[in-house]
C-alpha atoms as a printed R data frame, in Angstrom:
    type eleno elety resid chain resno       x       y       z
1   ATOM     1    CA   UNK     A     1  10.758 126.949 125.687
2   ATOM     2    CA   UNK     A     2  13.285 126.998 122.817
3   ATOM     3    CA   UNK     A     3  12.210 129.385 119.815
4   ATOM     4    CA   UNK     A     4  13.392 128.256 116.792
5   ATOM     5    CA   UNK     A     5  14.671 132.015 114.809
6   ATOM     6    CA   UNK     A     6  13.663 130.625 111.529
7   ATOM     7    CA   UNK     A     7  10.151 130.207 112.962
8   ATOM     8    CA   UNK     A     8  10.042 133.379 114.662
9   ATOM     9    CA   UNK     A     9  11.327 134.833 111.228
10  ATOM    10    CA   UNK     A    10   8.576 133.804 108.758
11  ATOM    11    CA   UNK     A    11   6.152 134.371 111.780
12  ATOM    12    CA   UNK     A    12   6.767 138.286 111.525
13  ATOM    13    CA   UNK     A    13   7.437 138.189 107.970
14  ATOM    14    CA   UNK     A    14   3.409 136.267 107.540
15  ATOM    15    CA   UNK     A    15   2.662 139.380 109.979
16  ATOM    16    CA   UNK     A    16   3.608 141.975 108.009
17  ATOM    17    CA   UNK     A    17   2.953 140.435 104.944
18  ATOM    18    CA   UNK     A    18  -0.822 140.132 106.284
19  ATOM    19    CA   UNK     A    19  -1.116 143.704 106.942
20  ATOM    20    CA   UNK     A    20   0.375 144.376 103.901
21  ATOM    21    CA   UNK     A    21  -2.561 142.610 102.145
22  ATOM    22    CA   UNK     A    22  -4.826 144.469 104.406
23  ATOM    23    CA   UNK     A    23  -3.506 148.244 103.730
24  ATOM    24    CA   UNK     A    24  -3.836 147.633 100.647
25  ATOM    25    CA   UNK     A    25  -7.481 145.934 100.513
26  ATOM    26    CA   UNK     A    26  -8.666 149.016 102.655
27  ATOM    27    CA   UNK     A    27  -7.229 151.066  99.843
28  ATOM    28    CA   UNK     A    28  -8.630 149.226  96.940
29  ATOM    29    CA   UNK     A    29 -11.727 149.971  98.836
30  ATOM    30    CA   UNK     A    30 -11.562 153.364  99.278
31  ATOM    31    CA   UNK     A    31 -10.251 154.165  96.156
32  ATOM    32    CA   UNK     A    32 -13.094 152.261  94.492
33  ATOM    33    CA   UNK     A    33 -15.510 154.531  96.513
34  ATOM    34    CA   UNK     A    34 -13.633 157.353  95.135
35  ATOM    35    CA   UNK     A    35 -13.640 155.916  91.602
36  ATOM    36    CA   UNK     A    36 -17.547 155.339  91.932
37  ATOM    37    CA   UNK     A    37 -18.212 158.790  92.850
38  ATOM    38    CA   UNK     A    38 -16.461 160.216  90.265
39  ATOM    39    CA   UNK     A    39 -18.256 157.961  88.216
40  ATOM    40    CA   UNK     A    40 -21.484 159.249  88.986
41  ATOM    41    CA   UNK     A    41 -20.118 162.804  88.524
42  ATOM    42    CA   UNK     A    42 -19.154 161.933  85.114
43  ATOM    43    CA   UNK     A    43 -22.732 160.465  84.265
44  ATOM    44    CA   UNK     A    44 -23.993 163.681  85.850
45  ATOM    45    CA   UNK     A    45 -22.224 165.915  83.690
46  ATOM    46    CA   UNK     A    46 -22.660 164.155  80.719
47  ATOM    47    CA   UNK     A    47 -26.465 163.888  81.742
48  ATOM    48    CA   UNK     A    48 -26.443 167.846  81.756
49  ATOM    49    CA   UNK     A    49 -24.293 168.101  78.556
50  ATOM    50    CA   UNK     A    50 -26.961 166.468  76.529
51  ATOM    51    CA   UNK     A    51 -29.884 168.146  78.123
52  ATOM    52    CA   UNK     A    52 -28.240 171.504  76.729
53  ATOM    53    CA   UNK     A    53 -27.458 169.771  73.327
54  ATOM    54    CA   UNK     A    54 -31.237 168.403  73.193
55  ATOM    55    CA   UNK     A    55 -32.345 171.993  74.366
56  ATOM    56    CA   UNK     A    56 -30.181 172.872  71.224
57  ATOM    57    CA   UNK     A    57 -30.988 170.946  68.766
58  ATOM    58    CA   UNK     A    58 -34.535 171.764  69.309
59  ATOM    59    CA   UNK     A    59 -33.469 175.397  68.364
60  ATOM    60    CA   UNK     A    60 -31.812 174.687  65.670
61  ATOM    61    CA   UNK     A    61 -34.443 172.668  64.396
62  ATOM    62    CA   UNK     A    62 -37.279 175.389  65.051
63  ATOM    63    CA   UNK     A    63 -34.996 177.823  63.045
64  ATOM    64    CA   UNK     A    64 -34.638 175.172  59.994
65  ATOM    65    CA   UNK     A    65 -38.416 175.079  60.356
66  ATOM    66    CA   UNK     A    66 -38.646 178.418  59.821
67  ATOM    67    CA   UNK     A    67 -35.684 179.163  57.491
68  ATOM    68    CA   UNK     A    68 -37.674 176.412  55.398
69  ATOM    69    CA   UNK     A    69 -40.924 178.443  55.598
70  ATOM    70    CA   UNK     A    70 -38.858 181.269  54.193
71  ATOM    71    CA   UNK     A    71 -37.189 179.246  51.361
72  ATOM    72    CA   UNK     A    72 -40.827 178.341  49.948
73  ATOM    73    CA   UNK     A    73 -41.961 182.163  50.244
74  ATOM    74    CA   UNK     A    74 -38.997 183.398  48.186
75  ATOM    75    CA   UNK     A    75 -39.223 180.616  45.602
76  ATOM    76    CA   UNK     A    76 -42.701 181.329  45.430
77  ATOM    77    CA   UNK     A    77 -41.923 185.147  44.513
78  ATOM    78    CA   UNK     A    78 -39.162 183.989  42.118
79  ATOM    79    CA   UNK     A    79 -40.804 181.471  40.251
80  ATOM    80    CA   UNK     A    80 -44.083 184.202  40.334
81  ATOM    81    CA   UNK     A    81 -41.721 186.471  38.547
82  ATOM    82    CA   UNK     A    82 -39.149 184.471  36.838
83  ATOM    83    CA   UNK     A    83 -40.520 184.521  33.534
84  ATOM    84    CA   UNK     A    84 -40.636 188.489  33.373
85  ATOM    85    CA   UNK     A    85 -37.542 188.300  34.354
86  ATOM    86    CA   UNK     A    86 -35.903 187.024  31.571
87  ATOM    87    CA   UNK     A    87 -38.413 187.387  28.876
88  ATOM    88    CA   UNK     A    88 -37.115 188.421  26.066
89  ATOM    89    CA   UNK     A    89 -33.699 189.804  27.629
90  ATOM    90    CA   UNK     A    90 -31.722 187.737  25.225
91  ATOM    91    CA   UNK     A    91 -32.851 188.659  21.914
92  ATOM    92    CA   UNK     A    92 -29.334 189.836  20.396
93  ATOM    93    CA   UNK     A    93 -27.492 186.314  22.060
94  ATOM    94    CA   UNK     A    94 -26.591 183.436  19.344
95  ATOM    95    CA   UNK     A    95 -25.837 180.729  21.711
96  ATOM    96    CA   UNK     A    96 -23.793 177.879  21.397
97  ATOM    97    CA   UNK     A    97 -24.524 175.251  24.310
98  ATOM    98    CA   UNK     A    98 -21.722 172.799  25.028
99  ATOM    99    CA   UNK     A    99 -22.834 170.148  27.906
100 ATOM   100    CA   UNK     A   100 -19.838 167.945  28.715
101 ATOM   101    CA   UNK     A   101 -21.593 165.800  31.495
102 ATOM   102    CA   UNK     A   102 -23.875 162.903  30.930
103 ATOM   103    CA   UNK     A   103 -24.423 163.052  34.676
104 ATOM   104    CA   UNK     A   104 -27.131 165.772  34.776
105 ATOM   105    CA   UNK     A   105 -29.842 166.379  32.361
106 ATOM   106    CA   UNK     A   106 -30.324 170.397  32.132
107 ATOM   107    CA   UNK     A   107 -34.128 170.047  30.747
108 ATOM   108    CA   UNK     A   108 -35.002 173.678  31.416
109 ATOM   109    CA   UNK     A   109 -32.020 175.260  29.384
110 ATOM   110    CA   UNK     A   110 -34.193 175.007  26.422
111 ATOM   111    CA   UNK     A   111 -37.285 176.761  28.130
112 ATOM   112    CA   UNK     A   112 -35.207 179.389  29.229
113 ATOM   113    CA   UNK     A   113 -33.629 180.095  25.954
114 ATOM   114    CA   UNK     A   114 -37.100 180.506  24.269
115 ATOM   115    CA   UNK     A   115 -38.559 182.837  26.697
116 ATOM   116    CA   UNK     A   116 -35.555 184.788  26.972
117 ATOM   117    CA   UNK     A   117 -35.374 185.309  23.747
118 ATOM   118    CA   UNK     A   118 -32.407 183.992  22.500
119 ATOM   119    CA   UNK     A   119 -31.626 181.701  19.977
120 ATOM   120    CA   UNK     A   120 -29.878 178.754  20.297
121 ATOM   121    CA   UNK     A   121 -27.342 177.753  17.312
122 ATOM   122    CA   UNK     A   122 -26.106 174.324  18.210
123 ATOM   123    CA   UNK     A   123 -27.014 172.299  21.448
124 ATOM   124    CA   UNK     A   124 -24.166 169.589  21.765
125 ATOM   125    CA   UNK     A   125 -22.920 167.510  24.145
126 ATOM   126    CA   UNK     A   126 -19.435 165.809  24.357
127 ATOM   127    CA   UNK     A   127 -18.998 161.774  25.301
128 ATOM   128    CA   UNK     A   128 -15.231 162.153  26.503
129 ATOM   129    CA   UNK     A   129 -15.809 158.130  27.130
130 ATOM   130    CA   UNK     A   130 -15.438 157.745  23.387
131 ATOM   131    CA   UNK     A   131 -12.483 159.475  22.898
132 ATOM   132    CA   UNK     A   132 -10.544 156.676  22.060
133 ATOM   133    CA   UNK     A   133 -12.684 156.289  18.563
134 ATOM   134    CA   UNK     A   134 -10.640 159.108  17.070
135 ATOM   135    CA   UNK     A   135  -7.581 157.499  15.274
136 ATOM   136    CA   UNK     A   136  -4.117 159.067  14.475
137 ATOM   137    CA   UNK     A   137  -5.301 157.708  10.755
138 ATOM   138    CA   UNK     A   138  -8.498 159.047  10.619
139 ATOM   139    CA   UNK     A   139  -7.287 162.380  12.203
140 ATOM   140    CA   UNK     A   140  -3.875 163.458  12.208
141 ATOM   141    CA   UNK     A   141  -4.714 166.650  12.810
142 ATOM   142    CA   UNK     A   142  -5.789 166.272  15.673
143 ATOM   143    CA   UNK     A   143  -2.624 164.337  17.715
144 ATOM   144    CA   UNK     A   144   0.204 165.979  19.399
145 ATOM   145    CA   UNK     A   145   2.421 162.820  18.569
146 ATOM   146    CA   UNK     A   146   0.625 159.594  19.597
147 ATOM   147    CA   UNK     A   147  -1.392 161.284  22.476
148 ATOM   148    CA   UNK     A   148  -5.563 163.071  21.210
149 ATOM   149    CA   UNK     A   149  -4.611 166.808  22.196
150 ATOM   150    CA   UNK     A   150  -8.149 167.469  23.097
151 ATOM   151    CA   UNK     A   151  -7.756 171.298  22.694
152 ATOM   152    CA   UNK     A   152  -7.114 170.636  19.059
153 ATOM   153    CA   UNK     A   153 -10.601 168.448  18.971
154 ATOM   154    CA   UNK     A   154 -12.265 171.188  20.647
155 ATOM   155    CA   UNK     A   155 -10.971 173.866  18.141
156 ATOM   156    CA   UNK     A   156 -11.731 171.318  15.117
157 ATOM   157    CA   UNK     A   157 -15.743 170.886  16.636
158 ATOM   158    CA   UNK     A   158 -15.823 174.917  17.279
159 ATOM   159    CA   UNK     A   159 -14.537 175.514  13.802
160 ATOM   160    CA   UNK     A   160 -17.195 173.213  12.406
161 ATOM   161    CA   UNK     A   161 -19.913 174.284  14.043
162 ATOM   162    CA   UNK     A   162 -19.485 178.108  13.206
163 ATOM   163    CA   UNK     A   163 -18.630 176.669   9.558
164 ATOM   164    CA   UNK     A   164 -22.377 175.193   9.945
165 ATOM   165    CA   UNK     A   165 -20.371 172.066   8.247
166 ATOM   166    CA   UNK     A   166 -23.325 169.174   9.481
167 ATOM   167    CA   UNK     A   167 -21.326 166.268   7.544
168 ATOM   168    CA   UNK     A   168 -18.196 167.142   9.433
169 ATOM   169    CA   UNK     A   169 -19.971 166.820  12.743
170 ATOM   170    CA   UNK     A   170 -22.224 163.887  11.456
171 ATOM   171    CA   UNK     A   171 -19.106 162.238  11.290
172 ATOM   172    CA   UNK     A   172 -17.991 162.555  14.833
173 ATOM   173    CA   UNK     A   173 -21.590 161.885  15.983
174 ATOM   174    CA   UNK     A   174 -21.278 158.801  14.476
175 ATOM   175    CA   UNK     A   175 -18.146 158.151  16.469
176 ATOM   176    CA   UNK     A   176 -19.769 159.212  19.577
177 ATOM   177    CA   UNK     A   177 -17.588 161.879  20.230
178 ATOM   178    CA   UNK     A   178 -20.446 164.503  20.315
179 ATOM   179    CA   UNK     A   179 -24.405 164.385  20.016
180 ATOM   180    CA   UNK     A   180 -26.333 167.284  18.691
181 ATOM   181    CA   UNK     A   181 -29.048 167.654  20.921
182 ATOM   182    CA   UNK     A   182 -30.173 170.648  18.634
183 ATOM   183    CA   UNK     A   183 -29.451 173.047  15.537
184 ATOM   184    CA   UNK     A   184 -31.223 176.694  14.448
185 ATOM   185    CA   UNK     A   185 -32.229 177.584  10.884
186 ATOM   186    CA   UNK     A   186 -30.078 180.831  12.110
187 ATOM   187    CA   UNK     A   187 -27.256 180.476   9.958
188 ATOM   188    CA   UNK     A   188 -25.772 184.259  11.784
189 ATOM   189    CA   UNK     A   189 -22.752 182.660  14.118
190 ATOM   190    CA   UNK     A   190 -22.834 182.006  17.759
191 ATOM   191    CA   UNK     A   191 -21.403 185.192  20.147
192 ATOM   192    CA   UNK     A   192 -21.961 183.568  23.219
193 ATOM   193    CA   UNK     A   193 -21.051 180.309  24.692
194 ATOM   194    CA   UNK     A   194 -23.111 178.111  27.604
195 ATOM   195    CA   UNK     A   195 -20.687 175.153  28.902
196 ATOM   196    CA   UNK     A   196 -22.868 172.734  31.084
197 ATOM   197    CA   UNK     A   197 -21.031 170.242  33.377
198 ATOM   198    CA   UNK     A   198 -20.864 169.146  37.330
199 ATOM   199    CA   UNK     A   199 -20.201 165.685  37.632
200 ATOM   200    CA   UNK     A   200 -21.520 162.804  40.353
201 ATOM   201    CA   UNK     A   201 -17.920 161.498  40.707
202 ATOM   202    CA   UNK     A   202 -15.024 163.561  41.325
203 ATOM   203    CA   UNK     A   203 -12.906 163.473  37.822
204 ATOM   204    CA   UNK     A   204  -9.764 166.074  37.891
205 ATOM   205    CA   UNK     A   205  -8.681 164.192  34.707
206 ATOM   206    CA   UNK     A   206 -11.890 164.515  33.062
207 ATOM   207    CA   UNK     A   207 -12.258 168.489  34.098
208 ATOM   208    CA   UNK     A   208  -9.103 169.223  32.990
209 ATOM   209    CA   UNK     A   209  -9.099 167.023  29.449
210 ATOM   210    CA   UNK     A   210 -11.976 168.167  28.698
211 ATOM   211    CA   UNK     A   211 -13.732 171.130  30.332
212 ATOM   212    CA   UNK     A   212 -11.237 173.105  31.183
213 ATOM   213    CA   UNK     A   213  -9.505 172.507  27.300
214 ATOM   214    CA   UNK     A   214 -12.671 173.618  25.951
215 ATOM   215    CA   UNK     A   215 -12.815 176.394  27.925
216 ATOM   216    CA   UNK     A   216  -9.299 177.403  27.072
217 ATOM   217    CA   UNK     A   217  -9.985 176.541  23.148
218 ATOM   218    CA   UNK     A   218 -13.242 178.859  22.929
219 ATOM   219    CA   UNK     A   219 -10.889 181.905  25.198
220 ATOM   220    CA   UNK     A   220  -8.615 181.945  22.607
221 ATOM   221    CA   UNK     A   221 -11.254 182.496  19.785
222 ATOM   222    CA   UNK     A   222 -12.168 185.601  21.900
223 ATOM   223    CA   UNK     A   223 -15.621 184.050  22.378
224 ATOM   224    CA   UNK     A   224 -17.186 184.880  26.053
225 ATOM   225    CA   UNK     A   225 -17.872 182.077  28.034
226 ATOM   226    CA   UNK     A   226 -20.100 180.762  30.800
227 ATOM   227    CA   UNK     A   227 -20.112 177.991  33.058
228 ATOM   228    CA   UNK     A   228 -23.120 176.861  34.710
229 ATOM   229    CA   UNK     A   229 -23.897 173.824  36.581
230 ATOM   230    CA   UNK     A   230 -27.268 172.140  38.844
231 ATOM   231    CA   UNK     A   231 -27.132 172.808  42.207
232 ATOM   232    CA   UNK     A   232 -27.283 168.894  43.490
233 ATOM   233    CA   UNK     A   233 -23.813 168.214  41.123
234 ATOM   234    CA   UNK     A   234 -21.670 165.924  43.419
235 ATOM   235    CA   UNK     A   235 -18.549 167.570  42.291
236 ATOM   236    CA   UNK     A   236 -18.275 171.011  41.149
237 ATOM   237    CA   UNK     A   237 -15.694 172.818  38.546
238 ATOM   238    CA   UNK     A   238 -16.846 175.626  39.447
239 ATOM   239    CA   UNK     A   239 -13.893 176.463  41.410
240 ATOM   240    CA   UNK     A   240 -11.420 175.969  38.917
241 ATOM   241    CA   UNK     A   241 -13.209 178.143  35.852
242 ATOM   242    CA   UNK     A   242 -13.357 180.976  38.467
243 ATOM   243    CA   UNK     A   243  -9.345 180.194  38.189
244 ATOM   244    CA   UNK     A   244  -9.704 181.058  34.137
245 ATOM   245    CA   UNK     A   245 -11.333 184.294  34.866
246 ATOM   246    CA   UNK     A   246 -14.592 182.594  33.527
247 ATOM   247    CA   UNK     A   247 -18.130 183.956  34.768
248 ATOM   248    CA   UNK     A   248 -19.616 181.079  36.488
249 ATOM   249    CA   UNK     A   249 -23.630 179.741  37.608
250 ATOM   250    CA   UNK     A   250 -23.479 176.984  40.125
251 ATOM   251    CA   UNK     A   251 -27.680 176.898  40.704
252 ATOM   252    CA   UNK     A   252 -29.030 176.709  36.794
253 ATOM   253    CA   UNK     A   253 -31.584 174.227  37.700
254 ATOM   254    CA   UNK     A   254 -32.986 177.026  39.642
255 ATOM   255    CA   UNK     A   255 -35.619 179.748  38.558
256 ATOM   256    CA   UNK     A   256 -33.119 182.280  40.383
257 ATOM   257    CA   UNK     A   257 -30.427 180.873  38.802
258 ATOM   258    CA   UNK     A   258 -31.773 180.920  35.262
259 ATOM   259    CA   UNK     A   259 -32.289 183.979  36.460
260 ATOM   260    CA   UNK     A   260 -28.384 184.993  37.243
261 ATOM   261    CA   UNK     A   261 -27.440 182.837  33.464
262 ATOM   262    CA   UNK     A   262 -29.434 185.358  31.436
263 ATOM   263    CA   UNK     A   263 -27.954 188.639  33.727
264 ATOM   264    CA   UNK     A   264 -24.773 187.376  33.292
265 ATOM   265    CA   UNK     A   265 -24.842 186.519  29.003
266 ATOM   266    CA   UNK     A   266 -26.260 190.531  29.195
267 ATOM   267    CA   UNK     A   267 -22.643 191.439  30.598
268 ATOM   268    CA   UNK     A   268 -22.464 190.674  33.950
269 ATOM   269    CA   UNK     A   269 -19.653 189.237  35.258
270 ATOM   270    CA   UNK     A   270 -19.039 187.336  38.201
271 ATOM   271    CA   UNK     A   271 -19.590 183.975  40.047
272 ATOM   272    CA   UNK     A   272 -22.903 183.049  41.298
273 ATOM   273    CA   UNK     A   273 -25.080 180.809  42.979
274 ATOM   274    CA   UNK     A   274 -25.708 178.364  46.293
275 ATOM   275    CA   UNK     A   275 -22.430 177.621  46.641
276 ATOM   276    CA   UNK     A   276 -19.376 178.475  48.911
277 ATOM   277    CA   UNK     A   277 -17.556 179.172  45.434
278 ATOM   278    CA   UNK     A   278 -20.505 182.329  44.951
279 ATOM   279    CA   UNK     A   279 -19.650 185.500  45.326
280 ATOM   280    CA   UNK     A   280 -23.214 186.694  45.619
281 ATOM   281    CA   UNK     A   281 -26.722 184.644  45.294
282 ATOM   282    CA   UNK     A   282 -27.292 186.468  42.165
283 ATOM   283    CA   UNK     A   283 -25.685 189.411  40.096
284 ATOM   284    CA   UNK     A   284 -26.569 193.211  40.214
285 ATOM   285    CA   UNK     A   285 -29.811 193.352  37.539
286 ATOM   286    CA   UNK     A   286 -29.762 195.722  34.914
């Protein structure tokens, strides 16, 4: 019998080309037995993995539990002792209180001040927001060509306020630029200066307009200065005072650091608080 070669051709070539689909079937298969063990090793391992993470976490939270405990036994003891603490360390400080943030509220300062003893000059607080109400016009004085140098406002409000001139200030109250929150009958002038700020937003063009400015405006008038802030404020400035050499209290709506504010207006120096921009908790008594 005759073979026709093209037959016998594609015959061997459908051969091979069979076996070639079954090599690589009985691959596919064993490869996806492979694939499924290493599957379950995976699972396995990942099983075990968070076991030890649960087994951690557990820890972690037993030690918060207890860290917690010891949080409420120390506030406890400070807040026991917090007013003879500070009670009438103060008595020689004239303080002028500048709050530049709107953002935080700072209702113990006053407290504090009266059982520490010290007096409290002027209690004002700066809207930056109305900046823009001070005209070129109305004060020339004031502009470093068309542009409010706010140094040169700060310097104007210090100057008034140890001048004890009220109309002056009435005047920018009634601009919004400031609000006084409170004045003494002491007419003696401040010594000592309180800044208050910590903002909810971040605000590098607010700090440095305006906190930082009055910072560097009360330096130059050889006033000491100190910054203090709550411990919940979104975004601190602490940072950058500590960059002006300026003592700092990142904790004030604290009993400890209350506590730290009135050490430090006694001569302490130094950076203090909760924060990661502390140096200590709180400052060597004396």
């Amino acid at each position: 019998m005759f073979i026709n070669i093209k037959y016998f051709i594609v015959t061997i070539a459908a051969v091979f080309f069979s076996l070639g689909i079954g090599i690589m079937i009985g691959f596919n298969l064993n490869n996806s037995e492979i694939f499924t063990q290493q599957q379950i090793k995976l699972v396995d391992d990942m099983d075990k993995k968070l076991n030890e993470l649960r087994v951690k976490n557990d820890e972690m939270n037993n030690q918060l539990v207890e860290k917690d405990k010891s949080i409420e036994i120390y506030n406890e003891f400070v807040n026991s002792y917090y007013e003879d603490l500070i009670k009438d360390r103060l008595v020689d400080k004239n303080l002028l209180i500048i709050q530049t943030t709107g953002d935080y509220f700072f209702s113990d300062i006053s407290q504090w001040a009266a059982i520490s003893g010290a007096n409290i000059h002027t209690y004002l607080t700066i809207n930056s927001n109305n900046f823009n109400s001070l005209t070129i016009a109305q004060y020339p004085d004031l502009f470093t060509e068309d542009s409010l140098d706010t140094e040169k406002l700060f310097n104007y409000i210090i100057n008034l306020t140890s001048e004890n001139n009220s109309l002056k200030l009435a005047e920018l109250e009634q601009l919004g630029i400031l609000k006084i929150v409170s004045t003494s009958n002491n007419q003696e002038p401040f010594n000592q200066v309180v800044l208050l700020g910590g903002e909810l937003e971040e605000s590098k063009e607010k700090v440095e307009k305006v906190d930082l400015a009055l910072a560097r405006s009360i330096s130059s008038k050889n006033i000491p200065i100190v910054f203090a802030e709550e411990s919940n404020a979104n975004y601190s400035s602490i940072e950058q005072f500590k960059n002006l050499k300026i003592s700092t209290v990142d904790n004030v709506d604290q009993a400890i650091g209350r506590i730290s504010l009135s050490v430090v207006l006694s001569g302490v120096d130094g950076n203090y608080g909760i924060k990661d921009t502390a140096s200590k908790l709180f400052p060597t008594y004396k």
